[in-house]
Amino acid sequence: MDKAFSKRNITSAWAITGLFPLNRDRVLRRIPKPPAQLIMPGPEEIRTDSGLLDEVPQTPITPVSAEAFMSLHNMIQ
C-alpha cells in the first residue's frame, strides 16, 4: 500500500492524464466520445394497430376528497 501512494506514482498518474502539468490535448483525447445520435421515427412512420393515437388522453386532477379519490380509482380500474 505504501508503494501505491508514493509521490512518484501520484505524480505519474496526474501526468499521464494530462492534469498536471496541464495538457489540454491529452485531457480531451481521454474524454469518451458521445454515443451516436439515435434516429427517432416521425409520427407518420409509427405503425399502430388501433386508433389510439386519435384519442387525446385526459390528465386526471389530483383528488382532494375521499369521494374524488374513489371516483378516480374506479375510473383507472
mmCIF file of C-alpha atoms in Angstrom:
data_model
loop_
_atom_site.group_PDB
_atom_site.id
_atom_site.type_symbol
_atom_site.label_atom_id
_atom_site.label_comp_id
_atom_site.label_asym_id
_atom_site.label_seq_id
_atom_site.Cartn_x
_atom_site.Cartn_y
_atom_site.Cartn_z
ATOM 1 C CA MET A 1 0.000 0.000 0.000
ATOM 2 C CA ASP A 2 2.875 2.356 0.718
ATOM 3 C CA LYS A 3 4.172 1.792 -2.816
ATOM 4 C CA ALA A 4 0.809 2.635 -4.382
ATOM 5 C CA PHE A 5 0.640 6.048 -2.718
ATOM 6 C CA SER A 6 4.190 7.138 -3.360
ATOM 7 C CA LYS A 7 4.910 10.649 -4.586
ATOM 8 C CA ARG A 8 6.254 9.184 -7.830
ATOM 9 C CA ASN A 9 3.070 7.152 -8.546
ATOM 10 C CA ILE A 10 0.755 10.045 -7.755
ATOM 11 C CA THR A 11 2.748 12.494 -9.885
ATOM 12 C CA SER A 12 2.896 9.962 -12.709
ATOM 13 C CA ALA A 13 -0.869 9.391 -12.620
ATOM 14 C CA TRP A 14 -1.568 13.130 -12.827
ATOM 15 C CA ALA A 15 0.917 13.486 -15.690
ATOM 16 C CA ILE A 16 -0.483 10.517 -17.661
ATOM 17 C CA THR A 17 -3.984 12.000 -17.560
ATOM 18 C CA GLY A 18 -2.672 15.424 -18.590
ATOM 19 C CA LEU A 19 -3.923 17.124 -15.453
ATOM 20 C CA PHE A 20 -0.521 18.222 -14.089
ATOM 21 C CA PRO A 21 1.152 19.855 -15.752
ATOM 22 C CA LEU A 22 -1.987 20.724 -17.681
ATOM 23 C CA ASN A 23 -2.020 19.199 -21.163
ATOM 24 C CA ARG A 24 -5.397 20.082 -22.697
ATOM 25 C CA ASP A 25 -4.886 17.890 -25.764
ATOM 26 C CA ARG A 26 -4.217 14.813 -23.644
ATOM 27 C CA VAL A 27 -7.203 15.536 -21.401
ATOM 28 C CA LEU A 28 -9.534 15.965 -24.384
ATOM 29 C CA ARG A 29 -8.263 12.787 -26.075
ATOM 30 C CA ARG A 30 -9.166 10.770 -22.971
ATOM 31 C CA ILE A 31 -12.769 12.006 -22.851
ATOM 32 C CA PRO A 32 -15.107 9.323 -24.274
ATOM 33 C CA LYS A 33 -16.903 10.257 -27.477
ATOM 34 C CA PRO A 34 -20.648 10.798 -27.157
ATOM 35 C CA PRO A 35 -22.844 7.952 -28.408
ATOM 36 C CA ALA A 36 -24.172 8.202 -31.937
ATOM 37 C CA GLN A 37 -27.358 10.195 -32.201
ATOM 38 C CA LEU A 38 -30.414 7.961 -32.325
ATOM 39 C CA ILE A 39 -32.746 8.440 -35.246
ATOM 40 C CA MET A 40 -36.290 8.666 -33.976
ATOM 41 C CA PRO A 41 -39.121 7.834 -36.386
ATOM 42 C CA GLY A 42 -41.545 10.642 -37.158
ATOM 43 C CA PRO A 43 -45.233 10.355 -36.283
ATOM 44 C CA GLU A 44 -46.076 9.295 -39.827
ATOM 45 C CA GLU A 45 -43.641 6.379 -39.551
ATOM 46 C CA ILE A 46 -45.136 4.904 -36.371
ATOM 47 C CA ARG A 47 -47.401 1.948 -37.117
ATOM 48 C CA THR A 48 -50.329 1.320 -34.827
ATOM 49 C CA ASP A 49 -52.830 -1.491 -34.801
ATOM 50 C CA SER A 50 -55.640 0.606 -33.371
ATOM 51 C CA GLY A 51 -56.863 4.166 -33.426
ATOM 52 C CA LEU A 52 -55.365 5.001 -30.045
ATOM 53 C CA LEU A 53 -53.368 7.909 -31.476
ATOM 54 C CA ASP A 54 -56.631 9.636 -32.419
ATOM 55 C CA GLU A 55 -57.703 9.837 -28.777
ATOM 56 C CA VAL A 56 -56.218 12.549 -26.578
ATOM 57 C CA PRO A 57 -55.696 11.232 -23.042
ATOM 58 C CA GLN A 58 -57.237 13.232 -20.239
ATOM 59 C CA THR A 59 -54.951 14.255 -17.393
ATOM 60 C CA PRO A 60 -56.656 13.400 -14.103
ATOM 61 C CA ILE A 61 -56.970 16.057 -11.419
ATOM 62 C CA THR A 62 -55.421 15.217 -8.065
ATOM 63 C CA PRO A 63 -58.302 14.258 -5.764
ATOM 64 C CA VAL A 64 -58.722 16.248 -2.548
ATOM 65 C CA SER A 65 -61.640 14.338 -1.050
ATOM 66 C CA ALA A 66 -62.391 10.689 -0.396
ATOM 67 C CA GLU A 67 -65.219 10.744 -2.940
ATOM 68 C CA ALA A 68 -62.980 12.228 -5.630
ATOM 69 C CA PHE A 69 -60.285 9.678 -4.821
ATOM 70 C CA MET A 70 -62.719 6.780 -5.141
ATOM 71 C CA SER A 71 -64.053 8.195 -8.409
ATOM 72 C CA LEU A 72 -60.526 8.409 -9.822
ATOM 73 C CA HIS A 73 -59.735 4.924 -8.511
ATOM 74 C CA ASN A 74 -62.811 3.479 -10.215
ATOM 75 C CA MET A 75 -62.020 5.308 -13.457
ATOM 76 C CA ILE A 76 -58.496 3.836 -13.533
ATOM 77 C CA GLN A 77 -59.708 0.282 -12.968
#
